[in-house]
Short mmCIF file of C-alpha atoms in Angstrom, two decimals:
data_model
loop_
_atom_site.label_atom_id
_atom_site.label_comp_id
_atom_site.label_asym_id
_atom_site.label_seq_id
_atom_site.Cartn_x
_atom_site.Cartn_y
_atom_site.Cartn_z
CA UNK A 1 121.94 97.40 94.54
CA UNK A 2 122.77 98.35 98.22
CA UNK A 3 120.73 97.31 101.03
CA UNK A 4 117.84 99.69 101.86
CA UNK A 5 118.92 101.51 105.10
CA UNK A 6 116.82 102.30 107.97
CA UNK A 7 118.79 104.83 109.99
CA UNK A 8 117.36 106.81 112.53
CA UNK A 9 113.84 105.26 111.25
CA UNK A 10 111.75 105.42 114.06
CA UNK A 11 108.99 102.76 115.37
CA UNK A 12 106.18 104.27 117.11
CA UNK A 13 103.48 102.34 119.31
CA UNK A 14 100.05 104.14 119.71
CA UNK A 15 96.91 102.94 121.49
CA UNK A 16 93.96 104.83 120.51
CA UNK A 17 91.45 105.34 123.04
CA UNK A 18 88.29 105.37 120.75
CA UNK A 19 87.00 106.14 117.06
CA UNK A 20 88.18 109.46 116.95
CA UNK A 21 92.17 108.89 117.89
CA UNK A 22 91.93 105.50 115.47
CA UNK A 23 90.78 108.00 113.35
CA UNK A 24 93.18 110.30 113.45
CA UNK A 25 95.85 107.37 112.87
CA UNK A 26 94.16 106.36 109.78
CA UNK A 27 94.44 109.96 108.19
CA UNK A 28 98.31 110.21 109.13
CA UNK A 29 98.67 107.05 107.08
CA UNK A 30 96.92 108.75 104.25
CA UNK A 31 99.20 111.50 103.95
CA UNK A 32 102.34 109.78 105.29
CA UNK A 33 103.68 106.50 104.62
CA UNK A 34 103.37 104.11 107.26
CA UNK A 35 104.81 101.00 107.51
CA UNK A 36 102.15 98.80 109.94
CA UNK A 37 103.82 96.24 111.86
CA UNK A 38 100.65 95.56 114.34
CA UNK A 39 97.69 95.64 112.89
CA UNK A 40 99.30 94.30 109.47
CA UNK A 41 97.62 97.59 107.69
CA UNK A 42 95.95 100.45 107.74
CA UNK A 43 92.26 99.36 107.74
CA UNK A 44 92.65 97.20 110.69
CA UNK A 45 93.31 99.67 113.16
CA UNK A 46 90.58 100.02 115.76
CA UNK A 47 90.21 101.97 119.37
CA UNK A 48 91.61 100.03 122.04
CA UNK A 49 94.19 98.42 119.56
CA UNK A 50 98.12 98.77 120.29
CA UNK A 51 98.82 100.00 116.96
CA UNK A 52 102.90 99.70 116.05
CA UNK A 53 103.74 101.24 112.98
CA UNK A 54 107.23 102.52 111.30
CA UNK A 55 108.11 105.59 110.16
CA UNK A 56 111.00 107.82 108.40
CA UNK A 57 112.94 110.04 110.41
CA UNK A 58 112.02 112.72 108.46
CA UNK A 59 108.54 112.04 108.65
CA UNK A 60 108.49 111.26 112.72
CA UNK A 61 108.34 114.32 113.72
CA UNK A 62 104.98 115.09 112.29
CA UNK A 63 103.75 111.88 113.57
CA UNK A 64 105.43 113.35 116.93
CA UNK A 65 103.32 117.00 116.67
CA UNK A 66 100.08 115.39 115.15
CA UNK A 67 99.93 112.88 118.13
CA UNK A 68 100.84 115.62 120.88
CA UNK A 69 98.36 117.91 119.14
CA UNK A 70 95.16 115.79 119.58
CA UNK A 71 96.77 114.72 123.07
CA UNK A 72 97.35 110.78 122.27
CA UNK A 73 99.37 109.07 124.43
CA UNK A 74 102.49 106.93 122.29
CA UNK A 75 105.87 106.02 122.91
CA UNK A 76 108.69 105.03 120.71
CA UNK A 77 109.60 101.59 120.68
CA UNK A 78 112.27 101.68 118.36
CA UNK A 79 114.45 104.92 117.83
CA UNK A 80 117.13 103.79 115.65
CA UNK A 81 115.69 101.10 113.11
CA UNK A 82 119.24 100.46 111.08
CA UNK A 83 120.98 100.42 115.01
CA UNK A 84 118.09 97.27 115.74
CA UNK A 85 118.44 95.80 112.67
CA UNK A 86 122.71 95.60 113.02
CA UNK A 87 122.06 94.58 117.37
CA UNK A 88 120.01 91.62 116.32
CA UNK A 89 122.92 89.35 115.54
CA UNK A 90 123.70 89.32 118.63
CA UNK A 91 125.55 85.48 118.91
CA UNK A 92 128.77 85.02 117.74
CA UNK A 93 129.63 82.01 115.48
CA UNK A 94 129.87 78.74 117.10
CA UNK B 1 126.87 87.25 107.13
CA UNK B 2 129.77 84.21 107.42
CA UNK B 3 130.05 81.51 109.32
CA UNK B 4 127.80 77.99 108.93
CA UNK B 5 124.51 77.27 110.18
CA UNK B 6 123.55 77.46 113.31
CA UNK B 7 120.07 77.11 115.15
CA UNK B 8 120.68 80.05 117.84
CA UNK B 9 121.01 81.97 114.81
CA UNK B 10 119.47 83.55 112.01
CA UNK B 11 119.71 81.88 108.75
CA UNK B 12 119.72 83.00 105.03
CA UNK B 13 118.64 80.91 102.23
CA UNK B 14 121.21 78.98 101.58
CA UNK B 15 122.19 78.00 104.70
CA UNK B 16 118.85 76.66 104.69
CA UNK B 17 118.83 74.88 101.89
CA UNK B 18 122.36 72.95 103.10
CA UNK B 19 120.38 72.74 106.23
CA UNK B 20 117.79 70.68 104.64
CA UNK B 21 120.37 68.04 102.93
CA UNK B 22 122.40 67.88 106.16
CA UNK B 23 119.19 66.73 107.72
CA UNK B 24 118.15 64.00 105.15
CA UNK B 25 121.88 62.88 104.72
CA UNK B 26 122.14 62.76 109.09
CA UNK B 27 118.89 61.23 109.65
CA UNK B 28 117.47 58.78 106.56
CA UNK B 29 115.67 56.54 108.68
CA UNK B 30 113.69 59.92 109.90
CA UNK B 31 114.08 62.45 107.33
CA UNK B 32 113.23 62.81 103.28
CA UNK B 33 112.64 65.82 101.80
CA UNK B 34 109.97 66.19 99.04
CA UNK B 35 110.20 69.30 96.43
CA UNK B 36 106.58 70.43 96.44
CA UNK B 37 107.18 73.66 94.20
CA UNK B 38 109.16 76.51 93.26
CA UNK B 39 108.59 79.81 93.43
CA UNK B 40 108.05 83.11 91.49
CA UNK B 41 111.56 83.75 91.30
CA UNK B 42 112.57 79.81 90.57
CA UNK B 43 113.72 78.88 94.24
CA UNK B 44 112.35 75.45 95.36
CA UNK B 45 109.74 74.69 97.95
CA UNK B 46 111.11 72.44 100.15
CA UNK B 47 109.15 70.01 102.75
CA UNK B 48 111.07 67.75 105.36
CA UNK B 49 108.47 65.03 106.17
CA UNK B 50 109.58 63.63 109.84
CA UNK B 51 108.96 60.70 111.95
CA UNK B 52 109.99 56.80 111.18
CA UNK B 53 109.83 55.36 108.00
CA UNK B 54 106.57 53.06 107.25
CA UNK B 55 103.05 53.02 106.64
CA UNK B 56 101.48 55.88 106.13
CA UNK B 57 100.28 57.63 109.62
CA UNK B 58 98.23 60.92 111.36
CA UNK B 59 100.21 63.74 110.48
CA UNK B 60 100.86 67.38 110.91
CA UNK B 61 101.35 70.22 108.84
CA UNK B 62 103.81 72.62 109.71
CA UNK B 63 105.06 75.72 107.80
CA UNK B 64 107.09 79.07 108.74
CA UNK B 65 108.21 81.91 106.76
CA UNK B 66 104.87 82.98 104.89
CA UNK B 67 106.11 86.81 105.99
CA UNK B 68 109.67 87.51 104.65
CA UNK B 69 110.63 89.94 107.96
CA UNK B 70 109.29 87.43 110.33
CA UNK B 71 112.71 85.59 111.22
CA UNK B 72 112.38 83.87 113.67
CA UNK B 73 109.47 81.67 112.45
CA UNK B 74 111.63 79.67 109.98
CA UNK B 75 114.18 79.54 112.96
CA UNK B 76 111.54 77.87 114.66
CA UNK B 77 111.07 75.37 111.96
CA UNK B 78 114.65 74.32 112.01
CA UNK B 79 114.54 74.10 115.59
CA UNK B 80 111.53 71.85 115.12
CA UNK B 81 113.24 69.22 112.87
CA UNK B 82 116.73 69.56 114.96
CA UNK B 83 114.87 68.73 118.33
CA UNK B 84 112.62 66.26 116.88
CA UNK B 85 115.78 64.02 115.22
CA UNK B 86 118.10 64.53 118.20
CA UNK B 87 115.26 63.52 121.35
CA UNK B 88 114.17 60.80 118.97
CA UNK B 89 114.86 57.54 121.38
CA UNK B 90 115.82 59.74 124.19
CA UNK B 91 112.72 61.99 124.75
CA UNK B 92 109.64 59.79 125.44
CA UNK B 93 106.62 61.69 124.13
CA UNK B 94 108.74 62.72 120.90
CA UNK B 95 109.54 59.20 120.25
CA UNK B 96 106.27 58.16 120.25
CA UNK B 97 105.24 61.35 118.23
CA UNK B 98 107.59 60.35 115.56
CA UNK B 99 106.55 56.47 115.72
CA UNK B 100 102.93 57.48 115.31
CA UNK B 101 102.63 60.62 113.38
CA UNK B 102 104.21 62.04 110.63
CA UNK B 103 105.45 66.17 110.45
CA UNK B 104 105.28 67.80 107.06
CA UNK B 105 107.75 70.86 107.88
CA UNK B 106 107.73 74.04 105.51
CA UNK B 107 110.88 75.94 106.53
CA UNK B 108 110.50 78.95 104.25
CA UNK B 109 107.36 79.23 102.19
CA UNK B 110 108.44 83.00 100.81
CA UNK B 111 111.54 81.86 99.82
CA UNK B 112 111.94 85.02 97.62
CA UNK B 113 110.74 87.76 100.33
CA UNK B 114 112.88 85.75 102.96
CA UNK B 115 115.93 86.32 100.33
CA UNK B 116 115.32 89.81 99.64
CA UNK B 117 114.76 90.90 103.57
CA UNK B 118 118.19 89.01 103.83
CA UNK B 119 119.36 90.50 101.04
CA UNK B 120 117.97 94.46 99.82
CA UNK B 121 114.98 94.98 102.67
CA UNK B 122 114.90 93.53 105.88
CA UNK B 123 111.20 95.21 106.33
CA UNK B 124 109.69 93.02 103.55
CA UNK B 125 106.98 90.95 103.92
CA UNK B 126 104.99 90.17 101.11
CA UNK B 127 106.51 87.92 98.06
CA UNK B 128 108.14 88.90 94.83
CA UNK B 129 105.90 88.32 92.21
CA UNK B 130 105.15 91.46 89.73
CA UNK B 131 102.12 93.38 89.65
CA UNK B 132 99.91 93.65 85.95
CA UNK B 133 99.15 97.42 85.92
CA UNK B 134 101.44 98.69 89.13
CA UNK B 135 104.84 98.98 89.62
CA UNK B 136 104.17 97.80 93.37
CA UNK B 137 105.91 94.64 93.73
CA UNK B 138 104.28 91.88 95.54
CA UNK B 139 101.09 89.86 97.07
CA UNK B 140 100.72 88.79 100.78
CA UNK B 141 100.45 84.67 100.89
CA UNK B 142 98.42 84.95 103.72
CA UNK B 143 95.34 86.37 101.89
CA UNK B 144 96.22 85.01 98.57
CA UNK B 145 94.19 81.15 100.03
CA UNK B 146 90.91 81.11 98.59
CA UNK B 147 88.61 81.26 101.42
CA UNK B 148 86.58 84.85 101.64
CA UNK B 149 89.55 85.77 99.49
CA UNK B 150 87.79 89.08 98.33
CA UNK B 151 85.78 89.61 101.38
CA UNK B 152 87.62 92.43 102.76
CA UNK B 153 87.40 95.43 100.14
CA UNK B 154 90.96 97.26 101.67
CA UNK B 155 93.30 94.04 99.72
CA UNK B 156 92.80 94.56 96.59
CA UNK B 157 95.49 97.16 96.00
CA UNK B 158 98.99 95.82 95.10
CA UNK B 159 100.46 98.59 96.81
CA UNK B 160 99.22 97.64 100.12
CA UNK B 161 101.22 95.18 102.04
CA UNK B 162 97.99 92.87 102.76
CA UNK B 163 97.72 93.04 98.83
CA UNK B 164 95.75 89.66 98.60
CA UNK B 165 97.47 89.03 94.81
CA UNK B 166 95.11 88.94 91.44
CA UNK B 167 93.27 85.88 92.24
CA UNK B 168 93.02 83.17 94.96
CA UNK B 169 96.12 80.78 95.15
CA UNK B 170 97.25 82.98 92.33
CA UNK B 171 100.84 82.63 93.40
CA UNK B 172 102.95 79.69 93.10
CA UNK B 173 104.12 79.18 96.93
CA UNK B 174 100.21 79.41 97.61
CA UNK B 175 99.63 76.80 95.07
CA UNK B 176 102.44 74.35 95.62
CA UNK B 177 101.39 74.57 99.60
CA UNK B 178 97.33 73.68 98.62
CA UNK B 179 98.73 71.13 95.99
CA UNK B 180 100.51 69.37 98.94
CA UNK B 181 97.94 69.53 101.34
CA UNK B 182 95.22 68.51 99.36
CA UNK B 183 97.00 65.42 97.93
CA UNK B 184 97.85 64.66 101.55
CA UNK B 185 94.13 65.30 103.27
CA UNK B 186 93.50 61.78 104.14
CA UNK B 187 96.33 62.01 106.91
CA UNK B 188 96.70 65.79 107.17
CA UNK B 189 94.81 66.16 110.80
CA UNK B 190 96.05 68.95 111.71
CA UNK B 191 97.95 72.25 110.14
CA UNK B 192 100.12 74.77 112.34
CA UNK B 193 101.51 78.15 110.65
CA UNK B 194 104.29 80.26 112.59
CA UNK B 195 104.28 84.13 112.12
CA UNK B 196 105.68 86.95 114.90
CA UNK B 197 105.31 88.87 116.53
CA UNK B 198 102.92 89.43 119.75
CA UNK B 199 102.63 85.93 121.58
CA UNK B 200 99.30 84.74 120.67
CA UNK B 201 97.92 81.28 119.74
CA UNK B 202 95.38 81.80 117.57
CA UNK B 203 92.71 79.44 115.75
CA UNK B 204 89.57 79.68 112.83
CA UNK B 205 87.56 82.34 112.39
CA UNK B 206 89.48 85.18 110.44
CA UNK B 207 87.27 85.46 108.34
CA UNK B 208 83.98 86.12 110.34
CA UNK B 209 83.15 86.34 113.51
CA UNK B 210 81.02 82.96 113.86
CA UNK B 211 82.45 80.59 115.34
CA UNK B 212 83.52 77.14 114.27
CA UNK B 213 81.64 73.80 115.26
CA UNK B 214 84.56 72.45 117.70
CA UNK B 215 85.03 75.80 119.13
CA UNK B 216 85.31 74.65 122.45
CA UNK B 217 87.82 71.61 121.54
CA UNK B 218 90.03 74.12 119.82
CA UNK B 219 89.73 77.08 122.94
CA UNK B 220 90.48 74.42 125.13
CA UNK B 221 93.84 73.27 123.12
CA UNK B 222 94.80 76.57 122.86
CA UNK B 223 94.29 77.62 126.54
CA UNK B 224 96.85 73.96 127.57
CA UNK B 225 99.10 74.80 124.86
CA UNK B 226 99.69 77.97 126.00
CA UNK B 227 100.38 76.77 129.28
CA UNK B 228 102.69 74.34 128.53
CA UNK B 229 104.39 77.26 126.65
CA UNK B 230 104.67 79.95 129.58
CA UNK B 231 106.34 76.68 132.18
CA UNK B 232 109.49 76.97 130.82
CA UNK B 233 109.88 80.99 131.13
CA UNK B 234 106.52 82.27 132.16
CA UNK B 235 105.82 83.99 128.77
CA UNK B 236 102.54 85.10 128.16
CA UNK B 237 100.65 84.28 125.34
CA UNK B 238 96.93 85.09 124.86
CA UNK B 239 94.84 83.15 122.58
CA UNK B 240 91.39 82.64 120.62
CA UNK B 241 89.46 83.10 117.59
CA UNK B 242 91.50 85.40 114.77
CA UNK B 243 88.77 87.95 113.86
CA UNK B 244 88.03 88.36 118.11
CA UNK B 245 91.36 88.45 119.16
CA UNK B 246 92.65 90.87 116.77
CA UNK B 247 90.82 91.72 113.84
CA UNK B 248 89.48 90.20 110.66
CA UNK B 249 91.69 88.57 107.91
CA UNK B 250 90.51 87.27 104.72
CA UNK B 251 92.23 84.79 102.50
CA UNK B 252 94.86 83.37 105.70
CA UNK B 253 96.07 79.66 105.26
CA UNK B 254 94.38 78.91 108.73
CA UNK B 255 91.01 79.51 107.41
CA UNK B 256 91.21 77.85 104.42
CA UNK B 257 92.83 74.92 105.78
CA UNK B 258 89.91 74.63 108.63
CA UNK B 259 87.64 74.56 105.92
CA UNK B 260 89.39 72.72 103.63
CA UNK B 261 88.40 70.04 106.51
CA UNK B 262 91.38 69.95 108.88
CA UNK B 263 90.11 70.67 112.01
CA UNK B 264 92.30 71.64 113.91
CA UNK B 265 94.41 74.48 112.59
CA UNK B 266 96.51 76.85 114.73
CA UNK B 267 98.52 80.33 113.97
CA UNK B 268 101.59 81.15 116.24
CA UNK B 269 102.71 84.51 116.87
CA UNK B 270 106.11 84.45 117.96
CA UNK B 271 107.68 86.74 120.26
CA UNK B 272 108.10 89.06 121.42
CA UNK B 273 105.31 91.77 122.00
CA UNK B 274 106.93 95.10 120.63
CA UNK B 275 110.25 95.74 122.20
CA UNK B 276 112.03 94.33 119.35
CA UNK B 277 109.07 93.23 116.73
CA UNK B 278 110.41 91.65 113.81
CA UNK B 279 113.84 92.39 115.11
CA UNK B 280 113.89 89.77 118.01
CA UNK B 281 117.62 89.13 118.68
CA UNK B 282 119.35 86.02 117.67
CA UNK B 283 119.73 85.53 121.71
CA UNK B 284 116.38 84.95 122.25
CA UNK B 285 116.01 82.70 119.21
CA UNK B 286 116.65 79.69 121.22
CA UNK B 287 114.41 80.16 124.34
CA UNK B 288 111.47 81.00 122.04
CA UNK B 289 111.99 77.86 120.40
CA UNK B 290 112.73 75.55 123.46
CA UNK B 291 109.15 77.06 124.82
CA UNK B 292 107.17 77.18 121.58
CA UNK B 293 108.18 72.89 120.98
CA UNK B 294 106.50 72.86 124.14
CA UNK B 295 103.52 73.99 123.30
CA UNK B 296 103.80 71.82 120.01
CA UNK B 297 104.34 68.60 121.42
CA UNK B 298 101.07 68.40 123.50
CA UNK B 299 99.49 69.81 120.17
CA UNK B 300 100.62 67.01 118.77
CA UNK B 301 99.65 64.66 121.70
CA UNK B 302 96.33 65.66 121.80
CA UNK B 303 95.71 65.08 117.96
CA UNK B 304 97.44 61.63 118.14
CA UNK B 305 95.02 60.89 120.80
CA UNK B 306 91.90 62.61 119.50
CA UNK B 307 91.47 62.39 115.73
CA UNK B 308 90.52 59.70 113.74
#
């Protein structure tokens, strides 16, 4: 079967300030699947924490809204996934 | 992905595995390497033991690859074994590391996962074993050792990527790496695991926040080896304690290994810090290498000099 694809798969990086904003991180993973690279899940997120997660572009701009909406600060580290993934061999053969 | 191995690049499988007999067959006096397992899906568990042939000595535990996306940790092994045959007689402190000491290097232990990021998801991290009673595929080796394996209530689903598997060392990589260990604890003094990303050196607890009896000796490694890393390009790495540096983890291989009685176990997280994650180019494979053997070397220094 093919290769899963990433494109336009976005990866976010979000440091909530306290409870409430790790909070609010923990219930956008309930209802939308997020794929944790720092903390390695869910659970382990915690105020303070740079929190680095992955998500569809579909899905990205909810995470976009939801964050604006409670006033979080986050940028995106990552704004084409598949683009990374292809850049990363980046030596040519010897 | 064509072309022949090369250690500024990334790897697959079976590149590795070539990798492994070109070592033995370039370097016998210095190289052997032992099958210690196989895995889920029937690929072998290979370890390269390293240093000159004789008596048995101190030695060091060394294994990359428990997280399939996490590339360039087995780069890092193969940079390991590569540096340590070619300085051998030319490089002081390695020769006498490889007179003295023996290196049990894991290259891949998630052979599978490493295969399938290469191959159908390059976002994979767990293994590929198959789930009783879920169609979620897959357990995470580093919770699967059994020490506080069912501590933390959020691993128990096999849906979850921290999925800590059905049982402690339920999976064979776990097993076959415990197996080896075990059977080699007389020498075993010391046991370093390579992960990325986010530049920390990190050391017992995960699994609570007490800390362990040669706290200080370990701090203190940590804080020189992390020196030695940042001379060669000033990158930062902070270190300390798992559960107070970044959160708690049941079930890791440090942990267990600590308690197993090696005292002096360390975690490497790789670079970078976020820019690139998991995706670190292949250009910046070899200067995170060439710093990281650094920091490995006076590891391995101070544990010639300081165990018994």
């Amino acid at each position: 079967t093919a290769p899963v694809r990433f494109d336009r798969e976005k990866i976010f990086r979000v440091t909530p300030v306290d409870e409430k904003e790790a909070r609010v991180l923990k219930d956008l993973a309930q209802i939308i699947e997020l794929d944790f690279w720092y903390p390695d899940a869910t659970h382990d997120v915690a105020a303070n924490m740079t929190v680095d997660f992955r998500v569809s572009e579909k899905e990205s701009q909810t995470i976009q809204s939801t964050l604006e909406q409670h006033k979080m600060n986050y940028e995106i580290l990552i704004h084409d996934l598949q683009e990374e993934i292809e850049k990363q061999f980046d030596v040519k053969d010897e | 992905v064509s072309g022949r191995h090369s250690y500024g690049k990334y790897n697959d499988w079976d590149k590795i595995v070539s990798w492994t007999e070109k070592m033995v067959a370039k370097h016998p006096e210095m190289v052997s390497r032992i099958k210690i397992g196989s895995t889920v899906e029937d690929n072998p568990l290979y370890v390269l033991k390293v240093g000159r042939k004789g008596k048995e000595r101190k030695a060091i535990f060394i294994d990359c690859g428990i997280h399939a996306r996490e590339w360039v940790s087995p780069a890092f092994c193969q940079w390991f074994v590569y540096q340590a045959t070619k300085s051998y007689g030319k490089n002081r402190i390695m020769t006498k590391l490889l007179d003295r000491m023996t290196f049990y290097v894991l290259p891949v232990v998630n052979v599978d996962g490493y295969i399938w990021s290469w191959t159908q998801n390059r976002m994979w991290r767990k293994n590929r074993s198959k789930n009783q009673n879920s169609t979620c595929i897959g357990t995470d080796l580093n919770r699967n050792f059994d020490v506080s394996w069912d501590s933390s209530p959020n691993t128990n689903d096999p849906c979850q990527e921290v999925y800590r598997g059905p049982a402690p060392e339920s999976e064979k990589e776990t097993k076959a790496v415990t197996n080896f260990i075990r059977s080699h604890l007389n020498s075993i003094k010391a046991y370093i695991t390579f992960h990325s990303y986010s530049q920390m050196l990190l050391f017992p607890y995960g699994y609570t926040s007490k800390l362990p009896p040669n706290h200080s000796d370990l701090l203190k490694v940590a804080r020189i080896a992390t020196d030695f890393l940042s001379s060669r390009y000033e990158t930062h790495y902070i270190y300390g304690p798992i559960a107070s540096t970044i959160y708690p983890t049941s079930g890791s291989s440090l942990d267990w290994a600590y308690d197993l009685g090696i005292k002096h176990t360390f975690a490497f997280e790789l670079r970078d810090k976020g820019k690139f994650g998991f995706l670190l180019p292949e250009s910046r494979i070899k200067p995170t290498c060439k710093e990281t053997m650094l920091s490995v070397k006076f590891i391995a220094k101070y544990i010639l000099k300081n165990t018994s």
